[in-house]
Coordinates of C-alpha atoms in Angstrom, one line a residue:
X23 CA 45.0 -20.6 -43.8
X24 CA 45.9 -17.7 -41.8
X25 CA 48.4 -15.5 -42.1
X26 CA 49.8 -11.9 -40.8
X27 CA 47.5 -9.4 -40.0
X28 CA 46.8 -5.4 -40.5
X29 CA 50.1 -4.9 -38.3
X30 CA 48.3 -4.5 -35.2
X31 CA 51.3 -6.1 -33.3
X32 CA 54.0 -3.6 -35.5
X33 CA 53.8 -0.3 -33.5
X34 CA 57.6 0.5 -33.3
X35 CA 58.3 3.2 -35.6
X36 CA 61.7 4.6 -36.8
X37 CA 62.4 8.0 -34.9
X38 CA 64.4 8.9 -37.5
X39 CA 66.7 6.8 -40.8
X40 CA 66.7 3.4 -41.9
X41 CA 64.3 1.3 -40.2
X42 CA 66.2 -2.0 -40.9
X43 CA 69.1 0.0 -38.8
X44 CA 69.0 -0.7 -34.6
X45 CA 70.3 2.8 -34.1
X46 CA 67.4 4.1 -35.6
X47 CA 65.3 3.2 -32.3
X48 CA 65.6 4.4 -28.9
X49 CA 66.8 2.4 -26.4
X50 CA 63.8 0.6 -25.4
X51 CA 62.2 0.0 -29.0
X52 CA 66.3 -1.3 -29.0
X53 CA 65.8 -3.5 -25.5
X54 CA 62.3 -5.3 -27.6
X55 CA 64.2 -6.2 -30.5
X56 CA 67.4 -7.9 -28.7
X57 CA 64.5 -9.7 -26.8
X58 CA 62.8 -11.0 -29.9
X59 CA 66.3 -11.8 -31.4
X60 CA 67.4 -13.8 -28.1
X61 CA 63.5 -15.3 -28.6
X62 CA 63.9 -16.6 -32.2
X63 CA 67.7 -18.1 -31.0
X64 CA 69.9 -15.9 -32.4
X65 CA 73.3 -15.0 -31.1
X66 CA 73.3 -11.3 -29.4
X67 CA 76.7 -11.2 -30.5
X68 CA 75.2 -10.9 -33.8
X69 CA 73.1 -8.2 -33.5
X70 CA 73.0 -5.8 -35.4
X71 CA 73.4 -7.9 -38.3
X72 CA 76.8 -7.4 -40.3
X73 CA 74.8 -8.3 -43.7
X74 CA 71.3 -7.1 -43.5
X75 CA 68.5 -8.2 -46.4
X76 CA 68.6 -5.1 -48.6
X77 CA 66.1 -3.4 -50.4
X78 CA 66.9 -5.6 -53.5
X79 CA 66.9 -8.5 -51.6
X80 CA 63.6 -7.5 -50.6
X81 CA 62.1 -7.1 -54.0
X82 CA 63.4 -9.7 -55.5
X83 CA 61.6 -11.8 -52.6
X84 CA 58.4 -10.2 -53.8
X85 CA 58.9 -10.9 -57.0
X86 CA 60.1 -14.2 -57.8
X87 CA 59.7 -16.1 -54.5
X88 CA 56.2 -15.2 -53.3
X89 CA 53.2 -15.9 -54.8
X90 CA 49.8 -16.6 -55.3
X91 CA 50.9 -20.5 -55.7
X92 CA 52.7 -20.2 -52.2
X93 CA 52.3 -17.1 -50.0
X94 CA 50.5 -13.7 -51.1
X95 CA 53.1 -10.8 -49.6
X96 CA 50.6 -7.7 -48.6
X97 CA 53.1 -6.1 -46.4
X98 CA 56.7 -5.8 -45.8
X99 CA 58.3 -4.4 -42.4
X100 CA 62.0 -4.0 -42.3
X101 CA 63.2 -4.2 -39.0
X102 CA 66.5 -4.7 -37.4
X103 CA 66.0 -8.4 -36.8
X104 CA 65.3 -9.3 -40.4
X105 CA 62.4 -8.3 -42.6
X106 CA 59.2 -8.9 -41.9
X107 CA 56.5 -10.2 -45.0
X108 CA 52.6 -10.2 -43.6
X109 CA 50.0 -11.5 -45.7
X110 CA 48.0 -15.3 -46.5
X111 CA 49.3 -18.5 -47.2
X112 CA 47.9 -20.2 -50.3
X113 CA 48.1 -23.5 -49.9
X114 CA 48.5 -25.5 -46.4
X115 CA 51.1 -24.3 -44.2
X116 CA 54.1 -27.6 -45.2
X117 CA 53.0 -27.3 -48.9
X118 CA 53.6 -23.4 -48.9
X119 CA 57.0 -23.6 -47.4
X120 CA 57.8 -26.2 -49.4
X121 CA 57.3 -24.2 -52.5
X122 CA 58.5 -20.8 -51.3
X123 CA 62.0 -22.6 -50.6
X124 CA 62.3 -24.1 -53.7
X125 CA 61.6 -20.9 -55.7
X126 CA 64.5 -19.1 -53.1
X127 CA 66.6 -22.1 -54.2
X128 CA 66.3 -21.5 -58.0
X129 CA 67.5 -17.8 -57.2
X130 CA 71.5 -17.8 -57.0
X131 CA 71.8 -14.3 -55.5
X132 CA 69.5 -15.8 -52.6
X133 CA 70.5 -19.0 -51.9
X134 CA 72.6 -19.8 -49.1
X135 CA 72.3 -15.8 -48.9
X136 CA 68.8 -15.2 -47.2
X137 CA 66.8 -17.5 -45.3
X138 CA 62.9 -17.4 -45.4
X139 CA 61.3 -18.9 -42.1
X140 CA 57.3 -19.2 -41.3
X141 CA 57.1 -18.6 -37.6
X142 CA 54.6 -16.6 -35.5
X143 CA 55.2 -12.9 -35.7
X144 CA 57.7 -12.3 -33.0
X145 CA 57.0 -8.7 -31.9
X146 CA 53.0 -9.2 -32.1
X147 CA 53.9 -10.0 -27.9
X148 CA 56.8 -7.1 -27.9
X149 CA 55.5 -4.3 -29.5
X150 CA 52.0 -3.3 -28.1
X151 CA 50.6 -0.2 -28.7
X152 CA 49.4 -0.3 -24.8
X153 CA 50.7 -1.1 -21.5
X154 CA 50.2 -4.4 -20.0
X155 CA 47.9 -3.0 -17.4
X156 CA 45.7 -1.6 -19.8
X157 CA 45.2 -4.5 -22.4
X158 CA 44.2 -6.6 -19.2
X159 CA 41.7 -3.7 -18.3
X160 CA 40.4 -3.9 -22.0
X161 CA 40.4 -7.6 -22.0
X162 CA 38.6 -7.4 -19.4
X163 CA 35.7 -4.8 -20.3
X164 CA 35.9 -7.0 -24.0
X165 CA 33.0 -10.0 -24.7
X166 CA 33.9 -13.5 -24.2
X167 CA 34.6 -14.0 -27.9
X168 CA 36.8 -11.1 -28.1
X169 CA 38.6 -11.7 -25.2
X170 CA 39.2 -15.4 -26.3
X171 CA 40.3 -14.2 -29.8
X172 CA 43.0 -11.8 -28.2
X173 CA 44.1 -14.5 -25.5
X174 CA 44.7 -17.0 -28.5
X175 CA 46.5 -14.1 -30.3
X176 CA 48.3 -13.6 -27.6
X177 CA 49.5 -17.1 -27.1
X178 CA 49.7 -17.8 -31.1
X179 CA 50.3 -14.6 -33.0
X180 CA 49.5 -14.5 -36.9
X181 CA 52.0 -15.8 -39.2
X182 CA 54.5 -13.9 -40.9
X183 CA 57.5 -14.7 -42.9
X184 CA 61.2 -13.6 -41.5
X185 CA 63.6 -13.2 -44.2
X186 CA 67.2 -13.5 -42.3
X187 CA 70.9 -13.8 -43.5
X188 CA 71.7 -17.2 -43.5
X189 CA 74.8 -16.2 -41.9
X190 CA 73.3 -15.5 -38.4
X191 CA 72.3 -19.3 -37.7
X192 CA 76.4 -19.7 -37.5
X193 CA 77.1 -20.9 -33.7
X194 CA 79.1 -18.6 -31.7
X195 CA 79.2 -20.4 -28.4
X196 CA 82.2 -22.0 -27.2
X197 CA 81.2 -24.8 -29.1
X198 CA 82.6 -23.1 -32.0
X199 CA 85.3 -22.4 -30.8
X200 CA 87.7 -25.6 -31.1
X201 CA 90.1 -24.4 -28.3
X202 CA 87.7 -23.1 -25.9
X203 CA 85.7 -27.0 -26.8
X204 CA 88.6 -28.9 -26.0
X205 CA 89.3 -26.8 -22.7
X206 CA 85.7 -27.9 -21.7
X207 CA 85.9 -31.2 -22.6
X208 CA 89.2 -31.5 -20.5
X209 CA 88.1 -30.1 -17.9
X210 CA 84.2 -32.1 -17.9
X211 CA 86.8 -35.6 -18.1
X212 CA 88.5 -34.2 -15.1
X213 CA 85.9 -33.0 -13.5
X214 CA 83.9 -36.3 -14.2
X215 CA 87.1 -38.6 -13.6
X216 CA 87.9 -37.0 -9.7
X217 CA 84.3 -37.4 -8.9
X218 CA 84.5 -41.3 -9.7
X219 CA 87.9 -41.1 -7.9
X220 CA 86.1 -39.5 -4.7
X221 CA 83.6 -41.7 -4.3
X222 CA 85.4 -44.6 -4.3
X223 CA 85.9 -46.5 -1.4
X224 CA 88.0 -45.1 1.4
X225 CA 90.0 -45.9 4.1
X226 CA 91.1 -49.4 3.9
X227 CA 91.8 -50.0 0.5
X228 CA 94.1 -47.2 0.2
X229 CA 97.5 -46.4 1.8
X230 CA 97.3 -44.1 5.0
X231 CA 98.4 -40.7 4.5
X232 CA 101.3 -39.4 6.3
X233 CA 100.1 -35.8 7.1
X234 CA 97.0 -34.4 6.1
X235 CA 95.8 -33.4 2.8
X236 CA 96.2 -29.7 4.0
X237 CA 98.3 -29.6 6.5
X238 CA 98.8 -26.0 8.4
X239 CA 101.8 -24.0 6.5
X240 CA 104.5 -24.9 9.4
X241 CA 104.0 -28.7 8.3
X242 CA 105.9 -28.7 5.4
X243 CA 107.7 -31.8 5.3
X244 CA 104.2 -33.5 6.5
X245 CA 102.7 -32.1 3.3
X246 CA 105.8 -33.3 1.1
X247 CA 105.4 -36.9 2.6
X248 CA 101.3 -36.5 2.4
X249 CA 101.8 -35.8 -1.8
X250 CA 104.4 -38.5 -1.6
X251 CA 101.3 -40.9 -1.0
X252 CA 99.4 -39.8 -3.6
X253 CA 100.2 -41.6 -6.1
X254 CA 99.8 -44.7 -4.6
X255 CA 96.4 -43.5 -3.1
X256 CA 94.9 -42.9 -6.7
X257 CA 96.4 -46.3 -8.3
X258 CA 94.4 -47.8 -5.8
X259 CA 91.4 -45.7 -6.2
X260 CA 91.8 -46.6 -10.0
X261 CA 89.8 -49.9 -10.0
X262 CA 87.1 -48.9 -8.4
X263 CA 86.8 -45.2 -9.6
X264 CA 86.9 -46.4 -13.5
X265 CA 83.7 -48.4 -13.8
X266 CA 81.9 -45.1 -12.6
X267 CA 83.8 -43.1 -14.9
X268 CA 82.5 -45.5 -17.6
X269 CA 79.3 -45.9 -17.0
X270 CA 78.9 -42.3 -17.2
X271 CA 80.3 -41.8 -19.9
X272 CA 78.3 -44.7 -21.8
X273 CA 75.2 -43.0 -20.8
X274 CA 76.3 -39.4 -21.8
X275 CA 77.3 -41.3 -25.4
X276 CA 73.8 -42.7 -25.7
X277 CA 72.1 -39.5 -24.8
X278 CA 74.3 -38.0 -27.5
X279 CA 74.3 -40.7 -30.2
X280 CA 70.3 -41.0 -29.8
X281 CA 70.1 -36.7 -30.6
X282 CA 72.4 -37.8 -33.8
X283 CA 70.6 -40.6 -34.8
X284 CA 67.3 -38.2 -34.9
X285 CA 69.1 -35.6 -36.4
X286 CA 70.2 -37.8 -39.5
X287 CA 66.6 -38.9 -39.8
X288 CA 65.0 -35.1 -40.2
X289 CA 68.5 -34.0 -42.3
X290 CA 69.8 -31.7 -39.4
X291 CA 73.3 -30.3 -39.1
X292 CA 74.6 -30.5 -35.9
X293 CA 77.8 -29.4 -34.0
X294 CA 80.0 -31.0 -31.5
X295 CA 78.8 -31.4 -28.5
X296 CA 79.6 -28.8 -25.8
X297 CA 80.3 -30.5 -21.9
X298 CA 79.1 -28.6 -19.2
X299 CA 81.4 -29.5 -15.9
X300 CA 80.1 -30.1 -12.2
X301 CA 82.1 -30.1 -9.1
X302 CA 79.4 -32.0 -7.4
X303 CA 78.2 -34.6 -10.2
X304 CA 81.3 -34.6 -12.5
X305 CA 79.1 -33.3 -15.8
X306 CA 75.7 -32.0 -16.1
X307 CA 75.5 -33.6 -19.3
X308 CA 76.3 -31.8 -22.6
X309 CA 74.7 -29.2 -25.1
X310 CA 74.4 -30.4 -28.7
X311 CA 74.0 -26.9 -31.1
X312 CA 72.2 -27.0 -34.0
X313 CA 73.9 -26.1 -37.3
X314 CA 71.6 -24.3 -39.5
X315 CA 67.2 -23.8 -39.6
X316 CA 65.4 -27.3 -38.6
X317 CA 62.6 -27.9 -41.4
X318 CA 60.1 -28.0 -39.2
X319 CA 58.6 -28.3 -35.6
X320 CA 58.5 -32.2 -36.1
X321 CA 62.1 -32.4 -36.9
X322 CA 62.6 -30.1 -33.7
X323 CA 60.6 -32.7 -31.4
X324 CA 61.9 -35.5 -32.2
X325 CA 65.8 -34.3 -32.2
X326 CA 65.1 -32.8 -28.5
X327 CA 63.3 -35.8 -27.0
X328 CA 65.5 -38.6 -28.1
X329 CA 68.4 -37.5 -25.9
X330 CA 66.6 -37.1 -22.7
X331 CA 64.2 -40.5 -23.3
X332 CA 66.8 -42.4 -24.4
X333 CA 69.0 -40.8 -21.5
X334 CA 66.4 -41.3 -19.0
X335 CA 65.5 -45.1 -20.1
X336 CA 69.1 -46.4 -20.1
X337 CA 70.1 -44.5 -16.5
X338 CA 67.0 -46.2 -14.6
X339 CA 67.8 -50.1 -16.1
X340 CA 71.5 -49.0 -15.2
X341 CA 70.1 -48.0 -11.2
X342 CA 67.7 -50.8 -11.1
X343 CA 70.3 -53.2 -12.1
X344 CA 72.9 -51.6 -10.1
X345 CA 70.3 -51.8 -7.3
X346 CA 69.5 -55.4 -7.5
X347 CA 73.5 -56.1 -7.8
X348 CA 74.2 -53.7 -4.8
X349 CA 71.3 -55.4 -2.6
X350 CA 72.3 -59.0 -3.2
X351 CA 76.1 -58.7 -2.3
X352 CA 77.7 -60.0 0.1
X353 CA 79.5 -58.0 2.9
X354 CA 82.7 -58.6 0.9
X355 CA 81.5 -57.2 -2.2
X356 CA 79.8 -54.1 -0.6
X357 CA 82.5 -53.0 1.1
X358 CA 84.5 -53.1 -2.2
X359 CA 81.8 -50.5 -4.0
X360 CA 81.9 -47.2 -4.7
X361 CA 79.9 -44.8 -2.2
X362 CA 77.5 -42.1 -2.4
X363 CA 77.3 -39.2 -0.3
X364 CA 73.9 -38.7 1.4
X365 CA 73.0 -35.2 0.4
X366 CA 73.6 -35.9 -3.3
X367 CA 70.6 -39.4 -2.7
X368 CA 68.8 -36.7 -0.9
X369 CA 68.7 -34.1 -3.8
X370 CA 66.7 -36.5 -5.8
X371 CA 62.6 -37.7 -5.1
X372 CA 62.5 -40.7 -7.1
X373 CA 66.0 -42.3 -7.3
X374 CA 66.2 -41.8 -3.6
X375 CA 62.9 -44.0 -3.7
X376 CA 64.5 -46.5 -5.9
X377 CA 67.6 -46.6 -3.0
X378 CA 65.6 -46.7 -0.4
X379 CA 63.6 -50.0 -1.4
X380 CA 66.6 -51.7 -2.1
X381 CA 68.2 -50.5 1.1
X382 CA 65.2 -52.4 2.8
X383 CA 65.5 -55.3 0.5
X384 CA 68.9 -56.4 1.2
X385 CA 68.1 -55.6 4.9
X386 CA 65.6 -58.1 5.0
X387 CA 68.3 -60.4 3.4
X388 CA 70.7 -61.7 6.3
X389 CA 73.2 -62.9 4.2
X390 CA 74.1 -59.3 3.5
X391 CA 72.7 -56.2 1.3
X392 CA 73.1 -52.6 1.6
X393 CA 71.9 -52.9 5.2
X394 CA 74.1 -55.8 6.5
X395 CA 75.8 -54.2 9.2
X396 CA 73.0 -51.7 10.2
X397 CA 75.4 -49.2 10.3
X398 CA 74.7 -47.5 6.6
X399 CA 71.2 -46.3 6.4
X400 CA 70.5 -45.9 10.2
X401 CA 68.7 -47.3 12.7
X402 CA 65.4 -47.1 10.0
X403 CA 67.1 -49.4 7.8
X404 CA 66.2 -46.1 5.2
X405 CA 68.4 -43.9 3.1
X406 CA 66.3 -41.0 4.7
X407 CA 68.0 -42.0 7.5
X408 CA 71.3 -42.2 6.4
X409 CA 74.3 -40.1 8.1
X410 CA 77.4 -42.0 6.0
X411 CA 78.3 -42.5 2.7
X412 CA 76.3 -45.2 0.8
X413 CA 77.5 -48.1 -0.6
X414 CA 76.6 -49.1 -4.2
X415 CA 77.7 -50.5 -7.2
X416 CA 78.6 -48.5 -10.2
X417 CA 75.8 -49.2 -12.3
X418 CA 73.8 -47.8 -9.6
X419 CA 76.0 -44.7 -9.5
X420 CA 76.0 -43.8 -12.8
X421 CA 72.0 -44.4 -13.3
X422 CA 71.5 -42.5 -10.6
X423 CA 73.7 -39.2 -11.6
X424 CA 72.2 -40.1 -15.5
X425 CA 68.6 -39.6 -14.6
X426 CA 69.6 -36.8 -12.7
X427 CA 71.6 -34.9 -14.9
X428 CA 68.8 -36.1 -18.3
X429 CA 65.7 -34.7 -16.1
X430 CA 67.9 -31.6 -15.6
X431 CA 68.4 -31.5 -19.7
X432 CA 64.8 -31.9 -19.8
X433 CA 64.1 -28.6 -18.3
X434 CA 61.7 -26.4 -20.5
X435 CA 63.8 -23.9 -21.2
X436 CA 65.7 -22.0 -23.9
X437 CA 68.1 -24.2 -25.6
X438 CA 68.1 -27.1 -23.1
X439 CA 66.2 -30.6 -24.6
X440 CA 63.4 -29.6 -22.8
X441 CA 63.0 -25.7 -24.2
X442 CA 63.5 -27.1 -27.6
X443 CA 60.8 -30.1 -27.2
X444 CA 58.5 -27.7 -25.6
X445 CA 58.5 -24.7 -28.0
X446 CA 58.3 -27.4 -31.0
X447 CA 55.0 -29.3 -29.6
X448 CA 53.0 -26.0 -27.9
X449 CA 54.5 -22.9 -30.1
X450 CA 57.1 -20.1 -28.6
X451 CA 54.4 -18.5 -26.4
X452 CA 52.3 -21.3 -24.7
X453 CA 56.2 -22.5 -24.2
X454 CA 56.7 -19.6 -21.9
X455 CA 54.0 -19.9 -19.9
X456 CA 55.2 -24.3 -19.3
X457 CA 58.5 -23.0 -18.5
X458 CA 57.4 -20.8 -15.8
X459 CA 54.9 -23.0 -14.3
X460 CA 57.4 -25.9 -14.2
X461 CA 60.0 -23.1 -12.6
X462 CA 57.8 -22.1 -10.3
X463 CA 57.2 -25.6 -8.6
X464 CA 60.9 -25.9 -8.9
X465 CA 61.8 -23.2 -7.2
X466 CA 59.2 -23.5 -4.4
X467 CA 60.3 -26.7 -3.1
X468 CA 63.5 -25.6 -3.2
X469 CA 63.0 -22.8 -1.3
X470 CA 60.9 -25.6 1.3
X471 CA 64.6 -27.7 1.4
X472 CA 66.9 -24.2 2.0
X473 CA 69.1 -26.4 4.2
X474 CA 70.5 -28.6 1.1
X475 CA 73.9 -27.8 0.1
X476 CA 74.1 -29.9 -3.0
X477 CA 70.5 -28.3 -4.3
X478 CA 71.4 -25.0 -4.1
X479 CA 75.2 -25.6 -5.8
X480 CA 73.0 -27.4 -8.8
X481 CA 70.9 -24.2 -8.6
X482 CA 74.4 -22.2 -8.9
X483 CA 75.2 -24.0 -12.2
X484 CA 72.5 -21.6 -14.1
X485 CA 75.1 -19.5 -14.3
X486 CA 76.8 -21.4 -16.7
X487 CA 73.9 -22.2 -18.3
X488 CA 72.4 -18.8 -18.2
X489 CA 72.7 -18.2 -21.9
X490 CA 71.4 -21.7 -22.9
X491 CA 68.4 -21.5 -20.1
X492 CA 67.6 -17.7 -21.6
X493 CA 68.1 -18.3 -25.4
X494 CA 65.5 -19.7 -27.6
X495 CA 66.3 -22.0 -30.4
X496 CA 66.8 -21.1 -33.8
X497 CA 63.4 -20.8 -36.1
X498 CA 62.5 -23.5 -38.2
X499 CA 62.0 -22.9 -41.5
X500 CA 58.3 -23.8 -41.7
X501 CA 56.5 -23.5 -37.7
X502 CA 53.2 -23.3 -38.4
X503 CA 52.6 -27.1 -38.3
X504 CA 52.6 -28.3 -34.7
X505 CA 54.1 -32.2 -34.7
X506 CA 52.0 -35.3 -34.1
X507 CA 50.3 -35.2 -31.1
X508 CA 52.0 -38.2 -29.5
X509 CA 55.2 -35.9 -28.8
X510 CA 53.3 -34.1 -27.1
X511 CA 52.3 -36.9 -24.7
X512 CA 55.9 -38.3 -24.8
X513 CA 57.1 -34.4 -23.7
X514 CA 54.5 -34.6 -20.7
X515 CA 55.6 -37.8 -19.5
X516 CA 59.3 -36.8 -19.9
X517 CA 58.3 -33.1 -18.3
X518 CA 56.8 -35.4 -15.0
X519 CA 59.4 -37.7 -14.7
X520 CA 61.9 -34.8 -14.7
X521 CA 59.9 -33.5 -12.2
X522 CA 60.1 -36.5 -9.5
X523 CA 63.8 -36.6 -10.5
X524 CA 64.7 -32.8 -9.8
X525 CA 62.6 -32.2 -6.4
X526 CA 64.5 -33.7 -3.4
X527 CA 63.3 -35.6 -0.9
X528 CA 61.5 -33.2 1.9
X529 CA 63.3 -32.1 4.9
X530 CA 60.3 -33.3 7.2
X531 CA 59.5 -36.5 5.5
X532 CA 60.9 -40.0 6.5
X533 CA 60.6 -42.2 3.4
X534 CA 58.7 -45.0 4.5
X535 CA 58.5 -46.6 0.6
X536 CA 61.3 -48.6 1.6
X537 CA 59.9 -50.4 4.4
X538 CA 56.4 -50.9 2.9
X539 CA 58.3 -52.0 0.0
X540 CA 60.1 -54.8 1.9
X541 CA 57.2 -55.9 3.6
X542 CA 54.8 -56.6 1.1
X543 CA 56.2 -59.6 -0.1
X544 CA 57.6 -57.9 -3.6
X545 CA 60.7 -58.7 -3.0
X546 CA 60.5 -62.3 -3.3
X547 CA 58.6 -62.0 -6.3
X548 CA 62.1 -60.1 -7.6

């Protein structure tokens, strides 16, 4: 089994005091700590540490918890992100851990005190005793065999223990804050609820206005009779905003209920969930904090990829369905559905596929569809084509904004579904380098569709998620054992479907699925 090494990857030394102390660095040794302790998915807020492990805390690690039955302790590094213990596990990586947290347990002093994780030594990638320009030149001057072994190092540093104050794995987002989480969850309902109300239909199913909506400051009375109006305008929205409303909401329940259901199964505290708001989609979903250190990578996986699958599975039976429903209706029906604006369809590859081979299956149906009056997709019969508002029915809506909204949760990075699923299947470091690659094609095509509104407002929205985007997730207590290899496959699927989700349909492209689609005889097989 391997374990930590002859401290190659500990080079930053104390100028001067205690080492477990920040202030005893200078500012950059202080800069590659605060990045390891954003890494490992600890609160900034928290650093430096109100309770630090102390040197009797330390021994009495060595002594009673450590051990040639669990893990032999050669060296200890205090640090001011918890205290480092480098040496050899014993026994296999689950069975050591297993052992070394019951002996914590026995200890009263420690328990619930101090936290022991097994994790990859985080400052092996942060503190190197060269520049980066130099270990490539001595990478490259190396043999294969060393190059390899440093690469792999690189990627999968030696294990160490990190012995932590149990305190620090407290939550200190807004999610723990219970006025600040109801202020976000009024505002995602509102946000969510005049976004159903916006989109539905228009014009002739609601009262004219008197004046309008903003009238210029010399119309007055126009305004007082245009707010007059308004009531009745949203009582008749009400109908046909509230199955929308629902249906997202449903799916944002079963996204959330599927991440508690996991979370029972592995033993995992959780928090409440914490909205995040859209003006353009009413809710980019929510973020569900973890309460406490996971057990393991396993219990990591499968608590980050059940929201997201589950998420993703139930919004595309909710479009197809919605789809089928919307391109079998009658001119009637249609014209009582909610609508879609065309840059949102747009901002999405595959959904937009999904719309535009029902759009050319219910034009080739007379009787009606979401072509019937040739006026809604264009002259193509496409929704490439289309210059109005589209007609759909609500399942389609919400299936539409849910796979949306789940692909953008699946995004490998920090403390979105998608960082946590990642980290847990591939380890912390081969996580980076899928994040940035997966970034990277992101950002590229959206720098190819410029001209999008509605793509680069849901590129606006990292703002708000900035800190979960940028922050790891918290350690598990035992890392060394990578999870089943099936989550892995499950992750890339997920990771590709995201993918064909989040990239919008090219400027210079005409979809021609559509009409393929309703030419090749599927349709009447459906």
């Amino acid at each position: 089994d391997r374990g930590g090494g002859d401290g190659d990857g500990e080079q930053a030394l104390a100028s001067g005091g205690d080492p477990s102390l920040l202030d005893s660095y200078d500012s950059t040794e202080q800069d590659r700590f605060r990045e390891a302790w954003k890494m490992l998915g600890f609160s900034e807020a928290q650093l430096p540490m109100a309770s630090p492990i102390t040197a009797a805390e330390t021994a009495l690690l060595q002594e009673r918890v450590f051990g040639p039955d669990c893990f032999s302790s050669t060296e200890v590094h205090p640090s001011p992100i918890g205290t480092f213990f480098k040496g050899n596990l014993r026994r296999s990586a689950p069975n050591a851990s297993a052992t070394v947290q019951a002996h914590l347990a026995a200890i009263p002093s420690l328990h619930g005190r101090v936290s022991l994780c097994l994790i990859n030594d985080p400052m092996y990638l942060i503190f190197m005793a060269e520049t980066e320009d130099e270990a490539w030149l001595r990478l490259e001057e190396a043999s294969l065999e060393e190059a390899e072994e440093e690469l792999d190092l690189l990627t999968d540093p030696p294990l160490v223990y990190l012995a932590v104050p149990s305190s620090v794995a407290t939550e200190t987002s807004s999610a723990a804050n219970p006025l600040a989480l109801f202020s976000w969850w009024i505002l995602t309902l509102f946000t969510t609820a005049a976004f159903a109300t916006g989109n539905s239909n228009p014009a002739s199913l609601l009262p004219p206005l008197a004046a309008p909506v903003l009238p210029p400051p010399s119309s007055l009375p126009g305004l007082a009779s245009s707010l007059a109006t308004l009531p009745a305008q949203l009582t008749a929205a009400a109908p046909h905003a509230m199955p929308v409303f629902l249906s997202l909401w449903a799916l944002q329940l079963a996204h959330e209920a599927a991440h508690c259901l996991a979370a029972k199964k592995h033993g995992l505290r959780v928090g409440l969930p914490l909205p995040l708001p859209s003006g353009d989609l009413g809710s980019f979903g929510s973020h569900l904090p973890l309460l406490g250190f996971p057990p393991n990578r396993k219990a990591v996986a499968d608590f980050a990829l059940a929201g997201p699958v589950v998420g993703l599975g139930l919004s595309l039976f909710f479009l197809l369905a919605g789809l089928a429903l919307t391109a079998t209706a009658g001119p009637a029906a249609l014209d009582s559905f909610p609508r879609l604006a065309p840059e949102i369809i747009h901002s999405s590859m595959l959904p937009s596929l999904l719309v535009d081979a029902a759009a050319q299956w219910g034009a080739a149906d007379t009787a009606g569809g979401l072509d019937s009056a040739g006026a809604v997709f264009g002259a193509a019969g496409s929704a490439a084509g289309a210059t109005e508002a589209v007609p759909l029915h609500p399942l389609a809506i919400a299936g539409f904004l849910g796979m949306f909204t789940n692909s953008l949760a699946a995004v490998p990075l920090g403390k979105l579904d998608g960082g946590r699923a990642t980290a847990a299947c591939f380890g912390r470091g081969r996580a980076q380098i899928l994040a940035l690659l997966f970034v990277m094609i992101l950002l590229g095509d959206a720098s190819l569709n410029l001209d999008r509104p509605f793509l680069l407002s849901l590129w606006a929205v990292s703002a708000l998620l900035s800190n979960l985007m940028q922050q790891g997730e918290l350690p598990a207590l035992e890392e060394a054992t990578p999870p089943p290899a099936d989550r892995s496959w499950v992750l890339f699927g997920l990771l590709i479907l995201s993918l064909a989700c989040l990239m919008p349909v090219p400027l210079d492209i005409s979809l021609t699925f559509g009409e393929k689609f309703a030419s090749s005889g599927i349709e009447g097989v459906l």
